[in-house]
Amino acid sequence: MKKLILFLLLMLTLSFDSPQEDAYDAGEWFKFRIHYGIVNAGYATLEVKNAVVNNKKTFHVVGRGYTTGISRLFFQSRRFV
C-alpha cells in the first residue's frame, strides 16, 4: 500500500508541467572581451532580434567580432553575414 501511495504521489508531482520561459528575449545582447593574458585581442558581440520565417516567429542571433590594438597586426578582422 505504501508503494502505491508513493507511486501515485510521484506521478502527480511529475505530471504537472509548468510553462517554460525563454532563456533570452529580443533586444538582449552580450559583449565578450577576447584576450591572451594581458594582451587584449578584440571584442565579440551577440545580439538577439525578432524574425519571421515561414510565418513563424523566431529569433535571429547576430554575431559581430573585431580585433583591437596590436592584435590587428597578426589577425585580420572578417565580417560574417
JSON list of C-alpha atoms in Angstrom, two decimals:
[
{"chain": "A", "resi": 1, "resn": "MET", "atom": "CA", "xyz": [0.00, 0.00, 0.00]},
{"chain": "A", "resi": 2, "resn": "LYS", "atom": "CA", "xyz": [2.84, 2.39, 0.82]},
{"chain": "A", "resi": 3, "resn": "LYS", "atom": "CA", "xyz": [4.40, 1.73, -2.59]},
{"chain": "A", "resi": 4, "resn": "LEU", "atom": "CA", "xyz": [1.11, 2.51, -4.33]},
{"chain": "A", "resi": 5, "resn": "ILE", "atom": "CA", "xyz": [0.69, 5.79, -2.45]},
{"chain": "A", "resi": 6, "resn": "LEU", "atom": "CA", "xyz": [4.29, 6.72, -3.17]},
{"chain": "A", "resi": 7, "resn": "PHE", "atom": "CA", "xyz": [3.83, 5.88, -6.85]},
{"chain": "A", "resi": 8, "resn": "LEU", "atom": "CA", "xyz": [0.64, 7.95, -7.11]},
{"chain": "A", "resi": 9, "resn": "LEU", "atom": "CA", "xyz": [2.26, 10.87, -5.31]},
{"chain": "A", "resi": 10, "resn": "LEU", "atom": "CA", "xyz": [5.26, 10.68, -7.62]},
{"chain": "A", "resi": 11, "resn": "MET", "atom": "CA", "xyz": [3.04, 10.57, -10.72]},
{"chain": "A", "resi": 12, "resn": "LEU", "atom": "CA", "xyz": [1.00, 13.57, -9.55]},
{"chain": "A", "resi": 13, "resn": "THR", "atom": "CA", "xyz": [4.05, 15.73, -8.88]},
{"chain": "A", "resi": 14, "resn": "LEU", "atom": "CA", "xyz": [5.78, 14.87, -12.16]},
{"chain": "A", "resi": 15, "resn": "SER", "atom": "CA", "xyz": [2.71, 15.10, -14.38]},
{"chain": "A", "resi": 16, "resn": "PHE", "atom": "CA", "xyz": [2.13, 18.84, -13.92]},
{"chain": "A", "resi": 17, "resn": "ASP", "atom": "CA", "xyz": [4.34, 20.81, -16.28]},
{"chain": "A", "resi": 18, "resn": "SER", "atom": "CA", "xyz": [4.99, 24.43, -15.56]},
{"chain": "A", "resi": 19, "resn": "PRO", "atom": "CA", "xyz": [5.29, 26.69, -18.61]},
{"chain": "A", "resi": 20, "resn": "GLN", "atom": "CA", "xyz": [8.88, 27.29, -19.62]},
{"chain": "A", "resi": 21, "resn": "GLU", "atom": "CA", "xyz": [10.13, 30.80, -20.14]},
{"chain": "A", "resi": 22, "resn": "ASP", "atom": "CA", "xyz": [12.67, 31.62, -22.83]},
{"chain": "A", "resi": 23, "resn": "ALA", "atom": "CA", "xyz": [16.25, 31.98, -21.71]},
{"chain": "A", "resi": 24, "resn": "TYR", "atom": "CA", "xyz": [16.57, 35.15, -23.77]},
{"chain": "A", "resi": 25, "resn": "ASP", "atom": "CA", "xyz": [14.41, 37.76, -25.48]},
{"chain": "A", "resi": 26, "resn": "ALA", "atom": "CA", "xyz": [14.69, 40.12, -28.44]},
{"chain": "A", "resi": 27, "resn": "GLY", "atom": "CA", "xyz": [16.82, 43.17, -27.77]},
{"chain": "A", "resi": 28, "resn": "GLU", "atom": "CA", "xyz": [19.27, 41.43, -25.45]},
{"chain": "A", "resi": 29, "resn": "TRP", "atom": "CA", "xyz": [22.97, 41.49, -26.25]},
{"chain": "A", "resi": 30, "resn": "PHE", "atom": "CA", "xyz": [26.18, 40.07, -24.84]},
{"chain": "A", "resi": 31, "resn": "LYS", "atom": "CA", "xyz": [29.63, 41.56, -25.22]},
{"chain": "A", "resi": 32, "resn": "PHE", "atom": "CA", "xyz": [32.76, 39.46, -24.71]},
{"chain": "A", "resi": 33, "resn": "ARG", "atom": "CA", "xyz": [36.37, 40.52, -24.43]},
{"chain": "A", "resi": 34, "resn": "ILE", "atom": "CA", "xyz": [38.89, 38.21, -26.06]},
{"chain": "A", "resi": 35, "resn": "HIS", "atom": "CA", "xyz": [42.35, 38.36, -24.56]},
{"chain": "A", "resi": 36, "resn": "TYR", "atom": "CA", "xyz": [45.58, 36.41, -24.30]},
{"chain": "A", "resi": 37, "resn": "GLY", "atom": "CA", "xyz": [46.90, 37.10, -20.83]},
{"chain": "A", "resi": 38, "resn": "ILE", "atom": "CA", "xyz": [47.21, 40.86, -20.58]},
{"chain": "A", "resi": 39, "resn": "VAL", "atom": "CA", "xyz": [47.03, 41.42, -24.37]},
{"chain": "A", "resi": 40, "resn": "ASN", "atom": "CA", "xyz": [43.57, 42.49, -25.48]},
{"chain": "A", "resi": 41, "resn": "ALA", "atom": "CA", "xyz": [42.83, 40.77, -28.83]},
{"chain": "A", "resi": 42, "resn": "GLY", "atom": "CA", "xyz": [39.33, 42.06, -29.55]},
{"chain": "A", "resi": 43, "resn": "TYR", "atom": "CA", "xyz": [35.65, 42.02, -28.75]},
{"chain": "A", "resi": 44, "resn": "ALA", "atom": "CA", "xyz": [32.71, 39.89, -29.83]},
{"chain": "A", "resi": 45, "resn": "THR", "atom": "CA", "xyz": [29.04, 40.80, -29.55]},
{"chain": "A", "resi": 46, "resn": "LEU", "atom": "CA", "xyz": [25.93, 38.62, -29.82]},
{"chain": "A", "resi": 47, "resn": "GLU", "atom": "CA", "xyz": [22.57, 40.34, -30.32]},
{"chain": "A", "resi": 48, "resn": "VAL", "atom": "CA", "xyz": [19.11, 38.71, -30.32]},
{"chain": "A", "resi": 49, "resn": "LYS", "atom": "CA", "xyz": [16.50, 40.06, -32.75]},
{"chain": "A", "resi": 50, "resn": "ASN", "atom": "CA", "xyz": [12.96, 39.04, -33.70]},
{"chain": "A", "resi": 51, "resn": "ALA", "atom": "CA", "xyz": [12.40, 37.45, -37.10]},
{"chain": "A", "resi": 52, "resn": "VAL", "atom": "CA", "xyz": [9.64, 35.70, -39.04]},
{"chain": "A", "resi": 53, "resn": "VAL", "atom": "CA", "xyz": [10.43, 32.59, -41.10]},
{"chain": "A", "resi": 54, "resn": "ASN", "atom": "CA", "xyz": [7.63, 30.74, -42.90]},
{"chain": "A", "resi": 55, "resn": "ASN", "atom": "CA", "xyz": [5.05, 32.71, -40.90]},
{"chain": "A", "resi": 56, "resn": "LYS", "atom": "CA", "xyz": [6.56, 31.52, -37.60]},
{"chain": "A", "resi": 57, "resn": "LYS", "atom": "CA", "xyz": [8.08, 33.84, -35.01]},
{"chain": "A", "resi": 58, "resn": "THR", "atom": "CA", "xyz": [11.75, 33.06, -34.43]},
{"chain": "A", "resi": 59, "resn": "PHE", "atom": "CA", "xyz": [14.86, 34.65, -33.00]},
{"chain": "A", "resi": 60, "resn": "HIS", "atom": "CA", "xyz": [17.70, 35.90, -35.20]},
{"chain": "A", "resi": 61, "resn": "VAL", "atom": "CA", "xyz": [21.04, 35.97, -33.41]},
{"chain": "A", "resi": 62, "resn": "VAL", "atom": "CA", "xyz": [23.65, 38.25, -34.95]},
{"chain": "A", "resi": 63, "resn": "GLY", "atom": "CA", "xyz": [27.30, 37.83, -34.03]},
{"chain": "A", "resi": 64, "resn": "ARG", "atom": "CA", "xyz": [29.94, 40.51, -34.63]},
{"chain": "A", "resi": 65, "resn": "GLY", "atom": "CA", "xyz": [33.60, 40.49, -33.77]},
{"chain": "A", "resi": 66, "resn": "TYR", "atom": "CA", "xyz": [36.60, 42.73, -34.29]},
{"chain": "A", "resi": 67, "resn": "THR", "atom": "CA", "xyz": [40.24, 42.88, -33.32]},
{"chain": "A", "resi": 68, "resn": "THR", "atom": "CA", "xyz": [41.82, 45.74, -31.42]},
{"chain": "A", "resi": 69, "resn": "GLY", "atom": "CA", "xyz": [45.23, 47.13, -30.62]},
{"chain": "A", "resi": 70, "resn": "ILE", "atom": "CA", "xyz": [48.40, 45.29, -31.53]},
{"chain": "A", "resi": 71, "resn": "SER", "atom": "CA", "xyz": [46.42, 42.16, -32.42]},
{"chain": "A", "resi": 72, "resn": "ARG", "atom": "CA", "xyz": [45.43, 43.81, -35.71]},
{"chain": "A", "resi": 73, "resn": "LEU", "atom": "CA", "xyz": [48.98, 43.21, -36.93]},
{"chain": "A", "resi": 74, "resn": "PHE", "atom": "CA", "xyz": [48.55, 39.44, -36.52]},
{"chain": "A", "resi": 75, "resn": "PHE", "atom": "CA", "xyz": [44.87, 38.85, -37.23]},
{"chain": "A", "resi": 76, "resn": "GLN", "atom": "CA", "xyz": [42.56, 40.27, -39.88]},
{"chain": "A", "resi": 77, "resn": "SER", "atom": "CA", "xyz": [39.01, 41.21, -38.99]},
{"chain": "A", "resi": 78, "resn": "ARG", "atom": "CA", "xyz": [36.49, 39.35, -41.10]},
{"chain": "A", "resi": 79, "resn": "ARG", "atom": "CA", "xyz": [32.80, 40.08, -41.43]},
{"chain": "A", "resi": 80, "resn": "PHE", "atom": "CA", "xyz": [30.46, 37.13, -41.40]},
{"chain": "A", "resi": 81, "resn": "VAL", "atom": "CA", "xyz": [26.92, 37.79, -42.51]}
]
